[in-house]
Coordinates of C-alpha atoms and ligand atoms in Angstrom, one line a residue:
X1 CA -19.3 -41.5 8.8
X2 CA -19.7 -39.1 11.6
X3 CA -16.5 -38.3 13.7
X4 CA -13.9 -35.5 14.4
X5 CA -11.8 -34.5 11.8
X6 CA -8.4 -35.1 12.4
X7 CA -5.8 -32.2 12.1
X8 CA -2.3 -31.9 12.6
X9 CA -1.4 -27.8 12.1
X10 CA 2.6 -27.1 11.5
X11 CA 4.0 -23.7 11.9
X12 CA 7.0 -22.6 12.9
X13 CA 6.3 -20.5 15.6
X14 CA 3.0 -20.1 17.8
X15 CA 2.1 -18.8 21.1
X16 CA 3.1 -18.7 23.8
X17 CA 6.2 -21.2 22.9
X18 CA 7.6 -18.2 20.6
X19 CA 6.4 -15.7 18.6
X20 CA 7.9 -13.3 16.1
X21 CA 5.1 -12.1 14.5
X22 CA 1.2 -12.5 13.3
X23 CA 1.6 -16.2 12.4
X24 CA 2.9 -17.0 16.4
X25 CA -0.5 -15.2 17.6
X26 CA -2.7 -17.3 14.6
X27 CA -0.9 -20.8 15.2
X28 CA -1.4 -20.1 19.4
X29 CA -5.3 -19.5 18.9
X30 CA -6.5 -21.3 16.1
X31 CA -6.1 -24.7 16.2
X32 CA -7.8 -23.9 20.3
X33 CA -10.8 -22.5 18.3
X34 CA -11.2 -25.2 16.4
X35 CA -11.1 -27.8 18.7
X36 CA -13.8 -25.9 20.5
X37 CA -16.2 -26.3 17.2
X38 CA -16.3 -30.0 18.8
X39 CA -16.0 -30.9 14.9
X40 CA -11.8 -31.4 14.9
X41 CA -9.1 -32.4 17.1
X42 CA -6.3 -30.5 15.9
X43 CA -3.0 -31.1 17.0
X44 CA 0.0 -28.3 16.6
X45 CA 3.9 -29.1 15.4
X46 CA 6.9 -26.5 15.3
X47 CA 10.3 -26.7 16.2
X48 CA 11.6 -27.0 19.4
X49 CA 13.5 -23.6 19.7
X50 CA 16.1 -22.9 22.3
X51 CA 14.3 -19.9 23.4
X52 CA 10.8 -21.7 24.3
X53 CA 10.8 -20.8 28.3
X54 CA 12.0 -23.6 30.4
X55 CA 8.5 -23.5 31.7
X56 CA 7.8 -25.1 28.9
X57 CA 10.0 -27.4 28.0
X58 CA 10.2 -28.4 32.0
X59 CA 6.9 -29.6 30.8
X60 CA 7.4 -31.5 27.6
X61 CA 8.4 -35.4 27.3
X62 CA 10.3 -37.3 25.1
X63 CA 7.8 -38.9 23.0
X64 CA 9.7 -41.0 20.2
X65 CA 13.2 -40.3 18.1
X66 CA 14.5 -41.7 14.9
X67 CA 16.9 -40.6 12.1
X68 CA 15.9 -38.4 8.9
X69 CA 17.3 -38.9 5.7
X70 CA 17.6 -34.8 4.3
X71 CA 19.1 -35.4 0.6
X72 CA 23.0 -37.2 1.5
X73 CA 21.8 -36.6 5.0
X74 CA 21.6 -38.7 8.4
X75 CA 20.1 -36.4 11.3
X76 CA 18.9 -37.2 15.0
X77 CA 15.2 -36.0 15.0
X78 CA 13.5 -36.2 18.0
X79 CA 9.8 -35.5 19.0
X80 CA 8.9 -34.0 22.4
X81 CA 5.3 -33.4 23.5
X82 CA 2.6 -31.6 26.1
X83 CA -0.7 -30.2 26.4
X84 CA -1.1 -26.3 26.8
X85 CA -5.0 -25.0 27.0
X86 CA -6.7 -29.0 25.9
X87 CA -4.4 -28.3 23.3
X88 CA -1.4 -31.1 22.1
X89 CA 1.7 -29.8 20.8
X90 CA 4.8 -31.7 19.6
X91 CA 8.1 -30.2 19.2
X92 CA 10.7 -31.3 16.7
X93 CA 13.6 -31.4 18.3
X94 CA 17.1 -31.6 17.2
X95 CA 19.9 -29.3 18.7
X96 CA 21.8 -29.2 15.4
X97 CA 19.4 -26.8 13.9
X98 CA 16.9 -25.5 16.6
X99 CA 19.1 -24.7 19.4
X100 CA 20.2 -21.8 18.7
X101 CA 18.7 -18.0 19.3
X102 CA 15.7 -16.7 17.9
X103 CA 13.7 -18.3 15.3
X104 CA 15.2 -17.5 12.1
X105 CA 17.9 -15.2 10.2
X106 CA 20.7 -18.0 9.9
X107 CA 22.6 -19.1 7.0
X108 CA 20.9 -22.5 7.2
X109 CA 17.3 -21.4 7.1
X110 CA 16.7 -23.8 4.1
X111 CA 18.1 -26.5 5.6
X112 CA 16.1 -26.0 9.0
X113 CA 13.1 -25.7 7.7
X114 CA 13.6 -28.3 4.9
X115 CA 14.8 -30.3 8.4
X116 CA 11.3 -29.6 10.2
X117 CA 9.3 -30.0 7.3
X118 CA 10.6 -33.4 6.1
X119 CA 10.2 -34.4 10.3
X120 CA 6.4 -33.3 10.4
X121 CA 5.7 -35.7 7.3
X122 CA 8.0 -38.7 9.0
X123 CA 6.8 -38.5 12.4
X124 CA 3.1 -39.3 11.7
X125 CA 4.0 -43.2 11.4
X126 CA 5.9 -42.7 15.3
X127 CA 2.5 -41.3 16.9
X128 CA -0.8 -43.0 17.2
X129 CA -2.5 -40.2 15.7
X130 CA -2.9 -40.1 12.1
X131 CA -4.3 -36.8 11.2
X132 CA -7.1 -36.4 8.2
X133 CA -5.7 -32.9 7.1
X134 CA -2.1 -31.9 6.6
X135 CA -2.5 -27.5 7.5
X136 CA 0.4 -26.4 6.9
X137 CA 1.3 -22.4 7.4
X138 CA 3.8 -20.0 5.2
X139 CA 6.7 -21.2 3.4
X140 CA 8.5 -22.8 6.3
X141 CA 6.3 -25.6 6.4
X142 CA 5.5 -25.5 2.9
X143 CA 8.0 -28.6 1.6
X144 CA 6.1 -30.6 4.3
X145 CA 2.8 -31.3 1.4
X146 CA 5.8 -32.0 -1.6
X147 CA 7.5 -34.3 0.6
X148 CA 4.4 -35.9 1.5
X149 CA 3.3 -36.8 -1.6
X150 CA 7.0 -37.3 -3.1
X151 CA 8.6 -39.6 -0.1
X152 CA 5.3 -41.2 2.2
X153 CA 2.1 -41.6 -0.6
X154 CA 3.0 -45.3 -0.3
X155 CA 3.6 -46.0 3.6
X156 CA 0.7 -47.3 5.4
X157 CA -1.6 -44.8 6.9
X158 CA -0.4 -41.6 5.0
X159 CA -2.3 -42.1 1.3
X160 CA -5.6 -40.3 2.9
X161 CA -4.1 -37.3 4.3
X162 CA -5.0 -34.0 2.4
X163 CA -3.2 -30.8 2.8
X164 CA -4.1 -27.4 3.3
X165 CA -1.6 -24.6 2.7
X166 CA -2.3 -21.5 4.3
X167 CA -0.5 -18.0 3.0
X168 CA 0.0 -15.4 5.9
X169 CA 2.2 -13.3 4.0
X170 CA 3.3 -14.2 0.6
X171 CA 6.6 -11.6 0.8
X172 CA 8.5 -14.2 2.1
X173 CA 8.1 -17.4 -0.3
X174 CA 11.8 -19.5 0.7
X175 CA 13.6 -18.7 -2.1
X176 CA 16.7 -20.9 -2.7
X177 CA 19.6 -21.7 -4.7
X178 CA 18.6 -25.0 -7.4
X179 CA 21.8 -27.0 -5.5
X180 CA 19.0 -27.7 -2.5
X181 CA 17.1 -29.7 -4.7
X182 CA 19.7 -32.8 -5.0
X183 CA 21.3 -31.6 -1.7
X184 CA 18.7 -30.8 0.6
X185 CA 15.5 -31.7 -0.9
X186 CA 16.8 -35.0 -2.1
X187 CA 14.3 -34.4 -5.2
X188 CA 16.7 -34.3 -8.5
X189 CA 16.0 -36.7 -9.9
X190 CA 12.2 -35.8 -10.1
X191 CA 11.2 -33.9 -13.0
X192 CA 7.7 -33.6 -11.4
X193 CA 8.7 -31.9 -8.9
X194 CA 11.5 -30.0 -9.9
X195 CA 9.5 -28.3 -12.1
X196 CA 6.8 -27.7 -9.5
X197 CA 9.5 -26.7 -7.2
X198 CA 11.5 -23.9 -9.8
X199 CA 10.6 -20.1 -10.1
X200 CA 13.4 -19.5 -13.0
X201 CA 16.1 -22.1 -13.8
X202 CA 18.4 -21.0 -11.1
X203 CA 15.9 -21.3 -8.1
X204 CA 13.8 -23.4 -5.8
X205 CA 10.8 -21.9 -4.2
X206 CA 10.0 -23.5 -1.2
X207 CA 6.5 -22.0 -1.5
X208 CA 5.6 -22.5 -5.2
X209 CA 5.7 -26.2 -4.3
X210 CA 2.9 -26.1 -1.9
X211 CA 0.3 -23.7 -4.0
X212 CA 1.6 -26.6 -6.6
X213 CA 1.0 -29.7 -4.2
X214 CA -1.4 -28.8 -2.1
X215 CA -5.4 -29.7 -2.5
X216 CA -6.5 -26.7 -0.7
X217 CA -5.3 -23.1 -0.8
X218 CA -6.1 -20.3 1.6
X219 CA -4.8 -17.0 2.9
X220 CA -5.6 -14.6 6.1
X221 CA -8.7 -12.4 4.2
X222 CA -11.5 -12.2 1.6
X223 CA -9.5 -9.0 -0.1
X224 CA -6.0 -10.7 0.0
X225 CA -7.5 -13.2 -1.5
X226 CA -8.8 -12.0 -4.5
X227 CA -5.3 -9.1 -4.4
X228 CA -3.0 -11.8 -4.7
X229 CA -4.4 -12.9 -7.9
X230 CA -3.0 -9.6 -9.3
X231 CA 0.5 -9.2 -10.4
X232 CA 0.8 -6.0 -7.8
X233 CA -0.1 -8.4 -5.1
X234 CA 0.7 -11.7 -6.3
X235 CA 4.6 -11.7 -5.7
X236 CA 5.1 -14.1 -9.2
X237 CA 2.1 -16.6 -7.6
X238 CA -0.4 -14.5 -9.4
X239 CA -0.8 -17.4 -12.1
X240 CA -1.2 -20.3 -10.1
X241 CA -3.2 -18.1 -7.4
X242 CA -5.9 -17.8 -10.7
X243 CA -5.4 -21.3 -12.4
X244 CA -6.3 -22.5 -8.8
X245 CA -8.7 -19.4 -7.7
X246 CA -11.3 -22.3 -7.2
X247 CA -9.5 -23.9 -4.4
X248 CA -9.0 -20.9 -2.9
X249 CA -10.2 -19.2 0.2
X250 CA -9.9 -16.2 2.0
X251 CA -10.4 -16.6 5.7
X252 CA -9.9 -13.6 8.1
X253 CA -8.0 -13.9 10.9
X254 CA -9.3 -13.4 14.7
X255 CA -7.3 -12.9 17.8
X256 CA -7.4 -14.6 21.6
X257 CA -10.0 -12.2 22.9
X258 CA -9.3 -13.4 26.6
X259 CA -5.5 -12.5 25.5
X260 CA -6.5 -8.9 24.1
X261 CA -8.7 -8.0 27.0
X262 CA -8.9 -4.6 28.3
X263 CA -10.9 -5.4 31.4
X264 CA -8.7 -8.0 32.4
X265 CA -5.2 -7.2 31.0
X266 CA -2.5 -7.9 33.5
X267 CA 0.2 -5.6 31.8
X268 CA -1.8 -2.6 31.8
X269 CA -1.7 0.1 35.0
X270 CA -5.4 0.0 34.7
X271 CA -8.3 -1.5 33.2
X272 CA -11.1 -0.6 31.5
X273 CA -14.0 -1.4 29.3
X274 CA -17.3 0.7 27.3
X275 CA -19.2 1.5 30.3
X276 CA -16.4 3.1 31.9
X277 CA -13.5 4.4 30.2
X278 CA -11.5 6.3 33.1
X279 CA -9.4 3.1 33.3
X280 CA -8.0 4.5 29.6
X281 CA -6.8 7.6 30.7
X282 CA -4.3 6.4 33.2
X283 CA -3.5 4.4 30.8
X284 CA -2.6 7.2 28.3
X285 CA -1.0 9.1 30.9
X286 CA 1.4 6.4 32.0
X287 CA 2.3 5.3 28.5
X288 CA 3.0 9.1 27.8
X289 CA 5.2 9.3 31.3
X290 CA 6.9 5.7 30.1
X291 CA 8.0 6.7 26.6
X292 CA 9.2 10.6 27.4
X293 CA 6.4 12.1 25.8
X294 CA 4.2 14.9 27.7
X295 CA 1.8 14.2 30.3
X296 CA -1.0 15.6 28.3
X297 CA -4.7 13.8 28.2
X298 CA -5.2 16.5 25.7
X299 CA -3.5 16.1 22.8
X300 CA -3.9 13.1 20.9
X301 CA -1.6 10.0 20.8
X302 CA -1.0 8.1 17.6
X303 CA 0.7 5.3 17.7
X304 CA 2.3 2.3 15.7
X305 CA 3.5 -1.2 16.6
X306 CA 4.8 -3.7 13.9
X307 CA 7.7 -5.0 12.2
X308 CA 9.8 -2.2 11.1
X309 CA 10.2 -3.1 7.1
X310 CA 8.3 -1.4 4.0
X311 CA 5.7 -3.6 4.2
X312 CA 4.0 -1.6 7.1
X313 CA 3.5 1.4 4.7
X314 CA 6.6 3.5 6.7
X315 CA 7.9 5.1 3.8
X316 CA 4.1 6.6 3.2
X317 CA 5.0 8.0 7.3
X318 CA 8.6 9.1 6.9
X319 CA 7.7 11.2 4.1
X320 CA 5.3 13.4 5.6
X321 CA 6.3 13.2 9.5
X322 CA 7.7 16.7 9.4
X323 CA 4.5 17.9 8.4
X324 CA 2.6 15.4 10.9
X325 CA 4.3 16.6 13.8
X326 CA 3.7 20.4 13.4
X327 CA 0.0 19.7 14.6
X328 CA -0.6 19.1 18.0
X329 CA -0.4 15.6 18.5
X330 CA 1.9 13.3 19.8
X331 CA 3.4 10.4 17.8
X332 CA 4.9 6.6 19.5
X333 CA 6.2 4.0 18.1
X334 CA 7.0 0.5 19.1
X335 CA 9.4 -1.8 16.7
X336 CA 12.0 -3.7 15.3
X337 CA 13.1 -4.6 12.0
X338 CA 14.8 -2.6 8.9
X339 CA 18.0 -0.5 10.2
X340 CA 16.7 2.3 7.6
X341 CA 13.4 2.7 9.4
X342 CA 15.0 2.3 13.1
X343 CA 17.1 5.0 12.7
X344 CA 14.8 6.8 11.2
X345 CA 12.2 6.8 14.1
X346 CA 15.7 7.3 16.4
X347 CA 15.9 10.3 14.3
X348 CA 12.7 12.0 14.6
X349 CA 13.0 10.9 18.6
X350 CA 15.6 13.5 18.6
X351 CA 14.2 15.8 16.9
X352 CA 11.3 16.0 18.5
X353 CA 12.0 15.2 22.0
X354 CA 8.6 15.1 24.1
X355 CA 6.4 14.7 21.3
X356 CA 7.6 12.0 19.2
X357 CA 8.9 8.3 21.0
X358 CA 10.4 5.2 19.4
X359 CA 11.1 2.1 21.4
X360 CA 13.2 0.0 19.2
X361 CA 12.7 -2.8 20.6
X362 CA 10.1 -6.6 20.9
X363 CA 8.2 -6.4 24.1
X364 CA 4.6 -7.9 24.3
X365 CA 3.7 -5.8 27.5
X366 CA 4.8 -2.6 26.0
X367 CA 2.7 -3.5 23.1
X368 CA -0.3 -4.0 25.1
X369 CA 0.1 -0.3 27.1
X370 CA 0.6 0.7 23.3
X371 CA -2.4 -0.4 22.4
X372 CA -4.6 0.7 25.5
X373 CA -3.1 4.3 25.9
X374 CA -3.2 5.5 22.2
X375 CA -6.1 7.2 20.5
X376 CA -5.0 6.5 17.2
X377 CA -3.6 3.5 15.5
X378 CA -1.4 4.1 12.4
X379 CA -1.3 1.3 9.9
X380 CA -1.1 2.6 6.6
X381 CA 0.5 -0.9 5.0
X382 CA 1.5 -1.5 1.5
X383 CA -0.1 -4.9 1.8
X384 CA -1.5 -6.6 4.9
X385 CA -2.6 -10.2 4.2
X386 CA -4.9 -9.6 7.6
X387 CA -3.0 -7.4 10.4
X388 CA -3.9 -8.6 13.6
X389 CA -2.4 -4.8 15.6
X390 CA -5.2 -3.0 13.8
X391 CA -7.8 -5.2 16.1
X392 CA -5.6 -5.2 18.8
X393 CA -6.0 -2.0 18.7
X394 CA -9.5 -1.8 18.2
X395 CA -9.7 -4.2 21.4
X396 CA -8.8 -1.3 23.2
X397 CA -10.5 1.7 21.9
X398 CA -7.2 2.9 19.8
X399 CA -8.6 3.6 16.5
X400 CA -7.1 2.6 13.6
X401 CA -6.1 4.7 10.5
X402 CA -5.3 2.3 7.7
X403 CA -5.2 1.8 4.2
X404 CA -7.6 0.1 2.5
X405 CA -5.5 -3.3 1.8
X406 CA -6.0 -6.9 2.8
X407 CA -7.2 -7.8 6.0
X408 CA -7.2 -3.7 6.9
X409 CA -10.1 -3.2 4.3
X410 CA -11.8 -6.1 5.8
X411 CA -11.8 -5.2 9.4
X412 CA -12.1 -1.7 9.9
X413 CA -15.5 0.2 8.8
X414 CA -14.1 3.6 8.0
X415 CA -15.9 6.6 9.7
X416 CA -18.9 7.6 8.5
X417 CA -19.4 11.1 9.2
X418 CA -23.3 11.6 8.6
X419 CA -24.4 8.8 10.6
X420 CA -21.3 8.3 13.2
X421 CA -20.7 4.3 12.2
X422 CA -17.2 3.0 11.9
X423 CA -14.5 1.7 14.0
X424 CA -11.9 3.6 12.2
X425 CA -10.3 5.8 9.1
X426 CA -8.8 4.4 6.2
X427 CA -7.4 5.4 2.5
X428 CA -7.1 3.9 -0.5
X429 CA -4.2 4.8 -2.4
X430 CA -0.2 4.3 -1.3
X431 CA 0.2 8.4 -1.2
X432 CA 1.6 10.3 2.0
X433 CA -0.7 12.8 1.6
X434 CA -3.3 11.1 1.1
X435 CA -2.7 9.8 4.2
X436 CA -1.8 12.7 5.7
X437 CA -5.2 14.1 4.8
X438 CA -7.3 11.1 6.6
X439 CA -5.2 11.6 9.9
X440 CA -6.1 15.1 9.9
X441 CA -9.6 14.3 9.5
X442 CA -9.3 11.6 12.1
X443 CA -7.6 14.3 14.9
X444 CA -10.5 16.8 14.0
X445 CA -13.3 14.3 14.8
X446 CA -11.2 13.9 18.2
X447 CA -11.0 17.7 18.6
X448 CA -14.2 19.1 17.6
X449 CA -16.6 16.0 17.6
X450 CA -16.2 14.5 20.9
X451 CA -19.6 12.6 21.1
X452 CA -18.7 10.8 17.9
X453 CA -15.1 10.3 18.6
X454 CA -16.2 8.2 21.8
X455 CA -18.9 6.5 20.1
X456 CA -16.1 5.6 17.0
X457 CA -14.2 3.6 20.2
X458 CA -17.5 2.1 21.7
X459 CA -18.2 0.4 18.1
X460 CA -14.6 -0.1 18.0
X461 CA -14.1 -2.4 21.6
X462 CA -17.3 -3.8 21.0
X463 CA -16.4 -5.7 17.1
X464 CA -16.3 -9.0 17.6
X465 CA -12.7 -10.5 16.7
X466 CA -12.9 -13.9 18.1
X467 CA -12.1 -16.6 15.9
X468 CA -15.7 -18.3 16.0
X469 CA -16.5 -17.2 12.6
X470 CA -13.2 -18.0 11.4
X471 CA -12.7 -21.5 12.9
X472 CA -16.5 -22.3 11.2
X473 CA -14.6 -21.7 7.9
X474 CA -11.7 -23.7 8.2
X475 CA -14.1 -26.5 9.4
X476 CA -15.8 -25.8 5.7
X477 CA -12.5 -26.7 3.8
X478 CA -11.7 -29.3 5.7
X479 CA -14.9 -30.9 5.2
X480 CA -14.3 -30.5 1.4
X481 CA -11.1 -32.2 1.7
X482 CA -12.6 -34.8 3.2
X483 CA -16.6 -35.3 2.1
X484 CA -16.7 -38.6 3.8
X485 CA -16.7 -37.2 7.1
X486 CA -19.7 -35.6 7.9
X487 CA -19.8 -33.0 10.8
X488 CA -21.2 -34.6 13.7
X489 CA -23.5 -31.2 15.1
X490 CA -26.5 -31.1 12.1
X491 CA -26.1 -27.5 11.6
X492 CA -29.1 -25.2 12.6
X493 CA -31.3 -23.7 9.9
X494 CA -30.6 -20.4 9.7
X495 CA -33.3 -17.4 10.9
X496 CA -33.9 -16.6 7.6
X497 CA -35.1 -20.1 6.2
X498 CA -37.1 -20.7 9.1
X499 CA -38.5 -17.6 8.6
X500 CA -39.6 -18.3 5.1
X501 CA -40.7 -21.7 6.3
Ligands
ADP1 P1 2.8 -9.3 10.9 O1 2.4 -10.7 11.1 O2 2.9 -8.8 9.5 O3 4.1 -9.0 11.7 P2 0.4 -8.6 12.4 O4 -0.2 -7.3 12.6 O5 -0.4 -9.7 11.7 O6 1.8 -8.3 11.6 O7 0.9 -9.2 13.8 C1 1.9 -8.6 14.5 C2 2.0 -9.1 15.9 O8 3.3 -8.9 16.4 C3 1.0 -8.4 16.8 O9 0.6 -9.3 17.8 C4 1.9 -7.3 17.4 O10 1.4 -6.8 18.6 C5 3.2 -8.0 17.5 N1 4.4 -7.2 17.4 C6 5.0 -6.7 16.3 N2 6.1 -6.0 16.7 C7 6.2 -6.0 18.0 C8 7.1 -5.4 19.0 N3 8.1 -4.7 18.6 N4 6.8 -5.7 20.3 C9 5.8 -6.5 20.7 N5 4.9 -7.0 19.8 C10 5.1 -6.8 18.5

């Protein structure tokens, strides 16, 4: 049978509706990719957040409502929808749990997601689109594939649906007390699942249940793939991450190129692309005037923007800042998260007043002049499932200096410096001064080599980051989910075998 695969994707966040990190950017850009492959029609569901812009919502309809059992449980559940970009979104909406600011960080969080998750299994029988693949995203929609298969394998319509669970950062796995199980989860009862659902006899991990329940597994890279199947990386999933390492993939992430544009980037004071770079200078210069720094095209600008927590390697920076900022380069920052780290950049802002800036704060245009006036891009993570800032940064000729984990090993070529390839520096091991060491060599290819430094941000802005490649392999698993449905394009023999032929 030839036909589109059906796909309904559930996330919790996803651009432009909101967006508090990586999994925003994937869930806004993916499921648009893949409905470009001609081979799917995906279909997106998250939560209809107070703080989605009344743009948006001026634009959504009321497309059905009905009540949700959630353990003892009545609630209101009702299901708005529109199109953005050919794409169709619905949006779970009850005020209750969603209207309210932000997207998470409440007392409640179990019960809201467990709220959302339960809603994206019982709306499929409301809409007349009965998706093929269940892709669901992280922990907050990971109870969605145990609910499927605990509450809705016998209603009409759902016993074909196979689900995909996709890790974007395994850190955060929905850890909760064992009382959600009866109360929330409505699942005591079930031995199956309890035990599918426990990490230790005092708690339910949201998570655990979908690497348990789910036919598929992926997460955001080749090398995070194969990390989490180490007890370093694995966050107490290492086990099942190898009983199941056949069912696994490791799929790199892309980014919306037309998004991450430097020729045609509407927040920056200029633009600019290979052929003619002048358009990055002003840029420097006005991000330098904007944050307090200098005015100075000479000295080099490294710069960071992320979630402020450990995870982004900052205690690998705060040790050796001192030292970093007694060479001549200048040093931004652009965050929010951990106090410890925000008063730490606040800190070294004061100490070294003109050279070093931190903007504590979430702003997406900031983060674009970020990107387009640095030189340098500091990402020295402890883990990085993929990082989507270092290509951001790569977008726009800031080159990155990471360490060799996750999706940072798998997207940046390190400089080579006998034949001039790369796109930017890396490390390998968690050690300041072995980070230390790499910037150095970094700012005295920028000093002293200038002909390679440039041609380092040609290969850079040229890397393709679009999520072709990556949409072609999510196409690949579904297709294994579902064998029956053959892709409708006959794929082209590659070069190489016609070659040979
Ligand atoms: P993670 O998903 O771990 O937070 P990623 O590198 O995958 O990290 O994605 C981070 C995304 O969030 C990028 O689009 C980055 O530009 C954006 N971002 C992070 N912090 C900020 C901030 N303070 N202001 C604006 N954008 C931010």
């Amino acid at each position: 049978m030839k036909r589109k695969l059906r796909v309904l994707f559930a996330a919790s966040e996803a651009v432009p509706f909101i967006k508090t990190g990586g999994l925003g950017d994937v869930a806004g850009s993916l499921p648009k990719a893949l409905n470009e492959t001609g081979e799917a029609e995906v279909r997106v569901i998250i939560p209809k957040y107070k703080d989605i812009p009344e743009k948006y919502k001026a634009k959504m309809h009321h497309l059905c409502d009905f009540n949700l059992m959630l353990g003892w449980r009545n609630m209101y559940c009702g299901i708005e929808t529109m199109k953005h970009e050919g794409v169709t979104y619905y949006f779970v909406d009850n005020e209750y749990y969603f209207g309210r600011e932000g997207a998470y960080g409440y007392f409640d969080d179990g019960e809201r997601i467990a709220f959302f998750s339960k809603a994206v299994c019982e709306f499929i029988q409301y809409v007349d689109f009965k998706p093929d693949v269940l892709h669901c995203n992280d922990w907050h929609t990971a109870l969605s594939t145990v609910f499927l298969r605990e509450f809705y394998h016998d209603v009409e319509g759902y016993d074909n649906i196979k689900t995909l669970f996709t890790v974007h950062n395994l850190k955060f796995q929905g850890q909760m007390s064992d009382y959600v199980l009866g109360d929330i989860l409505g699942l005591q009862d079930n031995y199956a699942a309890a035990t599918q659902l426990r990490s230790d006899s005092t708690s339910i991990n949201f998570m655990k249940g979908a690497l348990c329940y789910s036919d598929l597994l992926s997460t955001v890279s080749e090398t995070y793939a194969e990390e989490i199947q180490t007890a370093f990386y694995g966050e107490h999933m290492e086990d099942i991450y190898r009983r199941r390492k056949n069912d696994l993939y490791g799929i790199m992430n892309g980014i919306d190129q037309d998004l991450y544009n430097p020729e045609t980037n509407k927040s920056l004071p200029a633009n600019f692309d290979t052929a003619n770079m002048e358009g990055k200078a002003i840029c420097k210069a006005a991000l330098q005037e904007e944050l307090g720094l200098e005015v100075n095209p000479d000295v080099p600008l490294i710069t960071m923007c992320g979630r402020l927590t450990q995870q982004k390697g900052l205690d690998l920076v705060q040790h050796v800042l001192d030292e970093l900022m007694q060479l001549p380069v200048q040093f931004a920052v652009l965050g929010t998260g951990d106090k410890e780290y925000e008063d730490m950049f606040r800190y070294f802002q004061g100490k070294y007043p003109g050279k070093l800036a931190a903007a504590i704060t979430f702003s997406e245009d900031l983060a674009n002049r970020l990107y387009a006036g640095g030189d340098f891009f500091l990402m020295p993570s402890l883990f990085e499932p993929c990082g989507l800032s270092q290509m951001m940064a790569m977008r726009y000729g800031n080159l990155p200096i990471v360490r060799e984990t996750g999706g940072l090993r798998d997207s940046v070529i390190p400089y080579n410096r006998y034949t001039g390839e790369g796109t930017g520096f890396s490390f390998a091991n968690y050690n300041a001064h072995e980070m230390l060491f790499v910037i150095k060599d970094a700012l005295g290819v920028y000093y002293d080599d200038k002909e390679d430094f440039e041609g380092l941000r040609r290969q850079a802005m040229s890397k393709d980051f679009s999520w072709n490649v990556a949409a072609k392999k999510y196409m690949e698993v579904y297709h294994r989910l579902h064998p029956e449905i053959e892709p409708r394009v006959k794929k082209t023999p590659s070069r190489r075998k016609a070659v040979k032929k």
